[in-house]
Tab-separated table of C-alpha atoms in Angstrom:
chain	number	residue	atom	x	y	z
A	200	MET	CA	-10.203	36.727	-23.513
A	201	LYS	CA	-8.067	36.507	-20.285
A	202	ARG	CA	-11.314	35.844	-18.303
A	203	ARG	CA	-12.068	33.016	-20.662
A	204	LEU	CA	-8.722	31.510	-19.961
A	205	LEU	CA	-9.245	31.831	-16.241
A	206	LEU	CA	-12.509	30.013	-16.659
A	207	ALA	CA	-10.537	27.089	-18.184
A	208	ILE	CA	-8.593	26.471	-15.113
A	209	PRO	CA	-10.978	24.132	-13.245
A	210	LEU	CA	-11.393	22.127	-16.333
A	211	LEU	CA	-7.551	21.842	-16.595
A	212	LEU	CA	-7.165	21.065	-13.028
A	213	PHE	CA	-9.704	18.290	-13.619
A	214	ILE	CA	-8.069	16.866	-16.527
A	215	ALA	CA	-4.601	16.604	-14.612
A	216	LEU	CA	-6.355	14.989	-11.830
A	217	ALA	CA	-8.137	12.718	-14.057
A	218	ALA	CA	-4.847	11.665	-15.744
A	219	LEU	CA	-3.237	11.144	-12.616
A	220	LEU	CA	-5.813	8.763	-11.098
A	221	TYR	CA	-6.214	6.886	-14.590
A	222	ARG	CA	-2.510	6.268	-14.304
A	223	GLY	CA	-2.870	4.856	-10.772
A	224	LEU	CA	-5.649	2.435	-12.044
A	225	SER	CA	-2.848	0.547	-14.167
A	226	LEU	CA	-0.187	0.527	-11.383
A	227	ASP	CA	0.256	-2.761	-9.490
A	228	PRO	CA	-0.316	-1.895	-5.822
A	229	SER	CA	1.645	-4.948	-4.719
A	230	SER	CA	4.777	-4.197	-6.385
A	231	ARG	CA	7.123	-1.351	-4.678
A	232	ASP	CA	10.508	-0.833	-4.016
A	233	SER	CA	12.353	-2.868	-1.324
A	234	ALA	CA	13.208	-0.820	1.654
A	235	LEU	CA	16.694	-2.551	1.457
A	236	LEU	CA	17.829	-1.361	-1.620
A	237	ALA	CA	21.299	0.096	-1.628
A	238	ARG	CA	21.603	-1.459	1.673
A	239	ASP	CA	23.761	-4.595	3.099
A	240	PHE	CA	22.280	-7.893	2.823
A	241	PRO	CA	21.187	-8.445	6.344
A	242	ALA	CA	23.282	-10.681	8.672
A	243	PHE	CA	22.086	-14.258	8.941
A	244	SER	CA	23.288	-17.568	10.441
A	245	LEU	CA	21.663	-20.487	8.736
A	246	SER	CA	22.327	-24.083	7.683
A	247	SER	CA	21.657	-25.091	4.186
A	248	LEU	CA	18.804	-27.173	2.792
A	249	GLU	CA	21.294	-29.612	1.793
A	250	ASP	CA	23.287	-29.948	5.065
A	251	PRO	CA	21.949	-29.503	8.372
A	252	GLU	CA	25.413	-29.143	9.941
A	253	ALA	CA	26.436	-26.306	7.546
A	254	SER	CA	26.921	-22.709	9.047
A	255	LEU	CA	26.196	-19.898	6.508
A	256	ASP	CA	26.401	-16.188	6.891
A	257	ALA	CA	26.491	-13.012	4.801
A	258	SER	CA	29.868	-13.510	3.566
A	259	LEU	CA	28.476	-16.354	1.246
A	260	LEU	CA	27.318	-13.559	-0.821
A	261	GLU	CA	30.465	-11.502	-1.302
A	262	GLY	CA	32.804	-11.646	-4.255
A	263	GLU	CA	30.389	-12.253	-6.841
A	264	VAL	CA	26.864	-10.830	-8.226
A	265	THR	CA	24.174	-13.000	-6.827
A	266	LEU	CA	20.594	-13.603	-7.259
A	267	VAL	CA	18.948	-14.414	-3.975
A	268	ASN	CA	15.503	-16.239	-4.659
A	269	VAL	CA	13.119	-16.721	-1.710
A	270	TRP	CA	11.079	-19.598	-2.267
A	271	GLY	CA	9.087	-22.422	-0.540
A	272	GLU	CA	7.418	-25.861	-1.346
A	273	TRP	CA	4.084	-24.381	-0.377
A	274	CYS	CA	4.065	-21.556	-3.040
A	275	PRO	CA	2.458	-22.407	-6.161
A	276	THR	CA	4.153	-19.324	-7.968
A	277	CYS	CA	7.651	-20.637	-7.166
A	278	LYS	CA	6.920	-23.671	-9.258
A	279	GLN	CA	5.928	-21.781	-12.124
A	280	GLU	CA	9.036	-19.481	-11.866
A	281	MET	CA	11.572	-22.595	-11.734
A	282	PRO	CA	12.124	-22.679	-15.571
A	283	GLN	CA	12.901	-19.054	-15.620
A	284	LEU	CA	15.571	-19.461	-12.604
A	285	LEU	CA	16.942	-22.504	-14.424
A	286	ASP	CA	17.320	-20.382	-17.606
A	287	LEU	CA	19.122	-17.671	-15.581
A	288	ALA	CA	21.554	-20.260	-14.083
A	289	ALA	CA	22.285	-21.531	-17.581
A	290	ARG	CA	23.023	-18.057	-18.476
A	291	GLY	CA	25.655	-18.011	-16.040
A	292	VAL	CA	24.000	-16.199	-13.083
A	293	ARG	CA	24.972	-17.235	-9.565
A	294	LEU	CA	21.729	-18.164	-7.814
A	295	VAL	CA	21.452	-18.689	-3.945
A	296	GLY	CA	18.049	-19.792	-2.597
A	297	VAL	CA	16.213	-19.241	0.622
A	298	ASP	CA	13.832	-22.086	1.457
A	299	TYR	CA	11.354	-20.021	3.430
A	300	LYS	CA	9.064	-21.319	5.966
A	301	ASP	CA	9.446	-24.917	4.695
A	302	SER	CA	10.479	-28.337	5.842
A	303	ARG	CA	13.694	-30.107	4.760
A	304	GLU	CA	11.779	-33.039	3.163
A	305	LYS	CA	9.388	-30.849	1.288
A	306	GLY	CA	12.250	-28.548	0.179
A	307	ARG	CA	14.304	-31.306	-1.067
A	308	ALA	CA	11.425	-32.909	-2.837
A	309	PHE	CA	10.415	-29.486	-4.645
A	310	LEU	CA	14.161	-29.274	-6.008
A	311	GLU	CA	14.120	-32.948	-7.159
A	312	GLU	CA	10.680	-32.257	-8.967
A	313	PHE	CA	11.313	-28.839	-10.468
A	314	GLY	CA	15.081	-28.601	-10.664
A	315	ASN	CA	17.839	-27.089	-8.840
A	316	PRO	CA	19.261	-23.853	-10.305
A	317	PHE	CA	20.782	-22.819	-6.920
A	318	GLU	CA	24.510	-23.020	-5.919
A	319	VAL	CA	23.152	-23.459	-2.391
A	320	ASN	CA	19.831	-23.201	-0.643
A	321	LEU	CA	19.608	-21.391	2.885
A	322	PHE	CA	17.298	-23.238	5.027
A	323	ASP	CA	14.887	-20.803	6.939
A	324	PRO	CA	12.258	-22.634	8.467
A	325	GLU	CA	11.074	-19.798	10.914
A	326	GLY	CA	11.405	-17.088	8.299
A	327	GLU	CA	13.847	-15.132	10.359
A	328	LEU	CA	15.851	-14.197	7.291
A	329	GLY	CA	12.886	-13.862	5.335
A	330	PHE	CA	11.689	-11.126	7.788
A	331	GLU	CA	15.117	-9.356	7.695
A	332	LEU	CA	14.533	-9.051	3.982
A	333	GLY	CA	11.071	-7.578	4.377
A	334	VAL	CA	9.574	-10.691	2.572
A	335	TYR	CA	5.846	-10.679	2.520
A	336	GLY	CA	5.172	-13.438	0.056
A	337	ALA	CA	7.234	-15.751	-1.996
A	338	PRO	CA	8.746	-15.723	-4.541
A	339	GLU	CA	10.709	-12.713	-4.105
A	340	THR	CA	14.115	-12.258	-5.758
A	341	PHE	CA	17.092	-9.815	-4.595
A	342	LEU	CA	20.119	-8.909	-6.820
A	343	VAL	CA	23.189	-8.667	-4.456
A	344	ASP	CA	26.276	-7.165	-5.786
A	345	ALA	CA	29.899	-8.311	-5.135
A	346	ASP	CA	30.099	-6.257	-1.897
A	347	GLY	CA	27.064	-7.836	-0.491
A	348	VAL	CA	24.885	-4.700	-1.283
A	349	ILE	CA	21.348	-5.237	-2.421
A	350	ARG	CA	20.838	-3.487	-5.724
A	351	TYR	CA	17.587	-4.759	-7.103
A	352	HIS	CA	14.443	-6.344	-6.012
A	353	HIS	CA	11.820	-8.276	-7.635
A	354	THR	CA	8.439	-8.996	-5.977
A	355	GLY	CA	6.537	-12.198	-7.303
A	356	TYR	CA	6.571	-14.193	-10.410
A	357	ILE	CA	9.563	-13.687	-12.804
A	358	THR	CA	8.269	-14.041	-16.412
A	359	PRO	CA	10.620	-15.125	-19.446
A	360	GLU	CA	10.392	-11.577	-20.634
A	361	ASP	CA	11.535	-10.389	-17.098
A	362	VAL	CA	14.761	-12.521	-17.514
A	363	THR	CA	15.861	-10.859	-20.846
A	364	GLU	CA	14.275	-7.563	-20.226
A	365	THR	CA	14.869	-6.686	-16.596
A	366	ILE	CA	17.046	-9.112	-14.594
A	367	MET	CA	19.704	-9.992	-17.136
A	368	PRO	CA	20.452	-6.111	-17.713
A	369	GLU	CA	20.562	-5.585	-14.041
A	370	VAL	CA	22.969	-8.287	-13.355
A	371	ARG	CA	25.262	-6.908	-16.234
A	372	LYS	CA	25.044	-3.436	-14.600
A	373	TRP	CA	26.487	-4.607	-11.375
A	374	GLN	CA	28.922	-7.264	-12.581
B	18	MET	CA	-49.161	3.181	-7.299
B	19	ALA	CA	-52.521	4.587	-8.568
B	20	MET	CA	-53.891	1.031	-8.261
B	21	THR	CA	-53.676	0.984	-4.578
B	22	ALA	CA	-56.107	3.463	-4.042
B	23	THR	CA	-58.823	1.136	-5.601
B	24	ALA	CA	-57.702	-1.985	-4.006
B	25	SER	CA	-59.647	-3.266	-0.848
B	26	PRO	CA	-58.473	-2.474	2.724
B	27	SER	CA	-57.723	-6.095	3.363
B	28	ALA	CA	-55.284	-6.333	0.280
B	29	THR	CA	-53.734	-3.379	1.571
B	30	LEU	CA	-53.088	-4.827	5.078
B	31	LEU	CA	-51.966	-8.135	3.415
B	32	ALA	CA	-49.292	-6.271	1.256
B	33	ALA	CA	-48.081	-4.363	4.142
B	34	ARG	CA	-47.819	-7.449	6.283
B	35	ARG	CA	-45.877	-9.064	3.430
B	36	CYS	CA	-43.545	-6.329	3.244
B	37	LEU	CA	-42.832	-6.063	6.763
B	38	GLY	CA	-42.124	-9.912	6.744
B	39	PHE	CA	-39.526	-9.377	3.927
B	40	THR	CA	-37.878	-6.509	5.646
B	41	LEU	CA	-37.384	-8.689	8.835
B	42	LEU	CA	-35.980	-11.614	6.709
B	43	ALA	CA	-33.719	-9.384	4.920
B	44	ALA	CA	-32.366	-7.961	8.469
B	45	LEU	CA	-31.993	-11.421	9.761
B	46	LEU	CA	-29.925	-12.533	6.812
B	47	LEU	CA	-27.707	-9.178	6.909
B	48	SER	CA	-26.969	-9.783	10.440
B	49	LEU	CA	-25.996	-13.407	10.023
B	50	LEU	CA	-23.788	-12.437	7.067
B	51	MET	CA	-22.217	-9.566	9.065
B	52	GLY	CA	-21.611	-12.113	11.910
B	53	LEU	CA	-19.791	-14.459	9.491
B	54	CYS	CA	-17.686	-11.478	8.106
B	55	ALA	CA	-16.580	-10.521	11.524
B	56	GLU	CA	-15.249	-14.108	12.392
B	57	PRO	CA	-11.893	-14.128	10.581
B	58	VAL	CA	-10.851	-10.648	12.211
B	59	ARG	CA	-11.664	-11.940	15.516
B	60	ALA	CA	-9.602	-15.105	14.852
B	61	ALA	CA	-6.645	-13.202	13.727
B	62	VAL	CA	-5.978	-11.780	17.230
B	63	GLU	CA	-3.911	-13.988	19.531
B	64	VAL	CA	-4.106	-13.662	23.284
B	65	ARG	CA	-1.069	-11.927	24.623
B	66	ASP	CA	0.037	-11.297	28.383
B	67	PHE	CA	2.027	-8.083	28.900
B	68	ASP	CA	3.506	-7.292	32.305
B	69	SER	CA	1.302	-3.773	32.446
B	70	PRO	CA	-2.164	-2.567	31.034
B	71	VAL	CA	0.024	0.419	29.496
B	72	THR	CA	2.155	-1.962	27.407
B	73	ALA	CA	-0.980	-3.875	26.247
B	74	GLU	CA	-2.478	-0.781	25.109
B	75	ARG	CA	0.844	0.306	23.376
B	76	TYR	CA	0.494	-3.054	21.634
B	77	ARG	CA	-2.706	-2.608	20.446
B	78	SER	CA	-2.224	1.047	19.139
B	79	LEU	CA	0.946	-0.214	17.302
B	80	THR	CA	-0.801	-3.196	15.702
B	81	GLY	CA	-3.694	-1.074	14.714
B	82	ALA	CA	-1.383	1.720	13.100
B	83	LEU	CA	1.035	-0.618	11.256
B	84	ARG	CA	-0.012	-1.573	7.851
B	85	CYS	CA	0.076	-5.243	6.635
B	86	PRO	CA	2.505	-5.343	3.915
B	87	LYS	CA	0.767	-8.125	2.190
B	88	CYS	CA	-2.732	-6.592	2.315
B	89	GLN	CA	-3.884	-3.710	0.352
B	90	ASN	CA	-5.538	-1.915	3.451
B	91	GLN	CA	-5.580	-3.881	6.688
B	92	ALA	CA	-3.496	-3.256	9.920
B	93	ILE	CA	-1.404	-6.033	11.027
B	94	GLY	CA	-3.588	-6.328	14.134
B	95	ASP	CA	-6.785	-7.067	11.716
B	96	SER	CA	-4.981	-9.261	9.362
B	97	ASN	CA	-4.613	-13.207	9.053
B	98	SER	CA	-1.837	-13.161	6.595
B	99	PRO	CA	1.544	-15.010	7.693
B	100	VAL	CA	3.568	-11.752	7.502
B	101	ALA	CA	1.174	-9.829	9.770
B	102	LYS	CA	1.266	-12.588	12.512
B	103	ASP	CA	5.201	-12.517	12.222
B	104	MET	CA	5.039	-8.830	12.612
B	105	ARG	CA	2.605	-8.896	15.663
B	106	GLU	CA	4.998	-11.500	17.333
B	107	ARG	CA	8.034	-9.041	16.685
B	108	VAL	CA	6.100	-6.081	17.819
B	109	ALA	CA	5.142	-7.946	21.069
B	110	ALA	CA	8.862	-9.205	21.513
B	111	LEU	CA	10.203	-5.727	20.904
B	112	LEU	CA	7.733	-4.298	23.491
B	113	ARG	CA	9.088	-6.781	25.877
B	114	GLU	CA	12.460	-5.617	25.350
B	115	GLY	CA	11.551	-2.237	26.485
B	116	ARG	CA	11.854	-0.542	22.911
B	117	SER	CA	9.994	2.769	22.381
B	118	ASP	CA	7.207	3.038	19.764
B	119	ARG	CA	9.340	5.129	17.610
B	120	GLU	CA	12.019	2.471	17.699
B	121	ILE	CA	9.430	-0.330	16.772
B	122	GLN	CA	8.213	1.769	13.960
B	123	ASP	CA	11.703	2.405	12.687
B	124	PHE	CA	12.273	-1.345	12.969
B	125	MET	CA	9.367	-2.174	10.616
B	126	VAL	CA	10.130	0.541	8.105
B	127	ALA	CA	13.581	-0.694	7.805
B	128	ARG	CA	12.513	-3.933	6.703
B	129	PHE	CA	9.176	-3.282	5.079
B	130	GLY	CA	9.472	0.388	4.080
B	131	ASP	CA	7.194	3.537	4.498
B	132	TYR	CA	4.319	1.547	3.264
B	133	VAL	CA	3.685	0.016	6.740
B	134	LEU	CA	3.170	3.372	8.326
B	135	TYR	CA	-0.508	4.179	8.267
B	136	ASN	CA	0.227	7.691	9.573
B	137	PRO	CA	3.110	8.856	7.406
B	138	ARG	CA	5.922	10.946	9.068
B	139	LEU	CA	6.624	14.499	8.341
B	140	GLU	CA	10.046	14.566	6.624
B	141	ASP	CA	11.725	16.130	3.415
B	142	ARG	CA	10.133	13.402	1.023
B	143	THR	CA	6.675	13.552	2.467
B	144	LEU	CA	6.751	17.457	2.486
B	145	LEU	CA	4.380	17.461	-0.649
B	146	LEU	CA	1.839	14.778	0.875
B	147	TRP	CA	1.428	16.882	4.187
B	148	GLY	CA	1.901	20.352	2.544
B	149	LEU	CA	-0.431	20.015	-0.340
B	150	PRO	CA	-3.680	19.901	1.541
B	151	ALA	CA	-2.634	22.879	3.648
B	152	THR	CA	-1.465	24.614	0.637
B	153	LEU	CA	-4.587	24.173	-1.343
B	154	VAL	CA	-6.964	25.396	1.498
B	155	LEU	CA	-4.672	28.424	2.000
B	156	LEU	CA	-4.843	28.988	-1.722
B	157	GLY	CA	-8.729	28.583	-1.862
B	158	GLY	CA	-9.046	31.023	1.088
B	159	VAL	CA	-7.004	33.662	-0.692
B	160	LEU	CA	-9.219	33.364	-3.962
B	161	VAL	CA	-12.241	33.527	-2.026
B	162	ALA	CA	-10.943	36.626	-0.190
B	163	LEU	CA	-10.071	38.188	-3.628
B	164	ILE	CA	-13.324	37.520	-5.171
B	165	VAL	CA	-15.165	38.825	-2.251
B	166	ARG	CA	-13.145	42.108	-2.191
B	167	ARG	CA	-13.610	42.602	-5.775
B	168	ARG	CA	-17.457	42.097	-5.721
B	169	ARG	CA	-17.647	44.588	-2.838
B	170	ARG	CA	-15.561	47.183	-4.558
B	171	ALA	CA	-17.776	46.637	-7.789
B	172	SER	CA	-21.049	47.043	-5.769
B	173	ALA	CA	-19.842	50.268	-4.088
B	174	ARG	CA	-18.215	51.941	-7.296
B	175	GLU	CA	-19.488	55.301	-8.466
B	176	LEU	CA	-22.021	55.400	-11.460
B	177	SER	CA	-20.612	55.982	-14.815
B	178	ALA	CA	-21.622	59.046	-16.731
B	179	ASP	CA	-23.987	57.002	-18.938
B	180	GLU	CA	-25.711	55.331	-15.937
B	181	ARG	CA	-26.079	58.812	-14.106
B	182	ALA	CA	-27.805	60.315	-17.158
B	183	ARG	CA	-30.083	57.223	-17.182
B	184	LEU	CA	-31.049	57.608	-13.526
B	185	ASP	CA	-31.381	61.604	-13.923
B	186	ALA	CA	-33.990	60.598	-16.807
B	187	LEU	CA	-35.808	58.340	-14.751
B	188	LEU	CA	-35.992	60.640	-11.844
B	189	ASN	CA	-36.789	63.671	-13.590
B	190	ARG	CA	-39.489	61.942	-15.641
B	191	PRO	CA	-42.831	64.234	-15.672
B	192	PRO	CA	-45.436	62.438	-13.459
B	193	ASP	CA	-48.126	62.291	-16.228
B	194	ALA	CA	-45.771	60.031	-18.173
B	195	SER	CA	-45.708	57.159	-15.724
B	196	GLY	CA	-48.893	55.857	-16.897
B	197	ASP	CA	-49.538	52.930	-14.392
B	198	HIS	CA	-50.771	54.801	-11.293
């Protein structure tokens, strides 16, 4: 009987490995935790999309829980995401945009067409702030707490379900 | 295939020639396709001047070992994605500043995470990753050694009383009972 059990070990190992690999099949390889979680929002000095003369830095994000959304006129998913961001703004969440690798004209036209849920938009034509944030494709969204620490990161499209099921609970958690 | 044996010699020759033609055509198409596929990879690499061939070589090895965060499996040196281009530019700039390879890797990991390292570091968190293969090989070796030892002991053990009795019976058989010779 003991020998029989020993013979089953390879089968059990195989089943465990198969279960592990099967789970891997359904994971999204492009979504992974940001390296910046639990770290300060990177320092920056940028103008705003609205005002080329403005000089904004990381102190902009202190004092209130803020959702920072990296977008660009060239990014189709950002357009689909706008209704969800407007919904978040309507729920009282403070949003700051980062207009990433874009031109002022195109960025402004985008907001006119799809709505502007942002309190202010940082203008990042060279993608410097995006690089510091480890952005590898827009849209990406970061939740920053009142002390300016990054608490949550969302890669890619925010679905209407994400708003109620993930993002709003995260916002409340850090408020 | 049995049909070819009865076919005339000229038909066989024709078939062979046609076969050769197809093979050549396929080879030509394949080489054309390969040329097309190689094109974007070549286009991704900018020309960069470094003050020394050593730095140029370090640039090549760094961009070959840093993984593009946007792509599933491409080094930043091979990728056309915008983020890979930005990262290559940053690697070149940091090299010109005189930073070490380790510092440049740290710089990228701080922004894009461990994902960008094709060669994961040996740390507390990666202990399982690095340790598991070695542990499994060791475990397998121990298992094989145990099995071999047990087999050897099994073959060298003394005969049981039963077996000895059977052996004696066989050896002490009267000669006339062994019918076959």
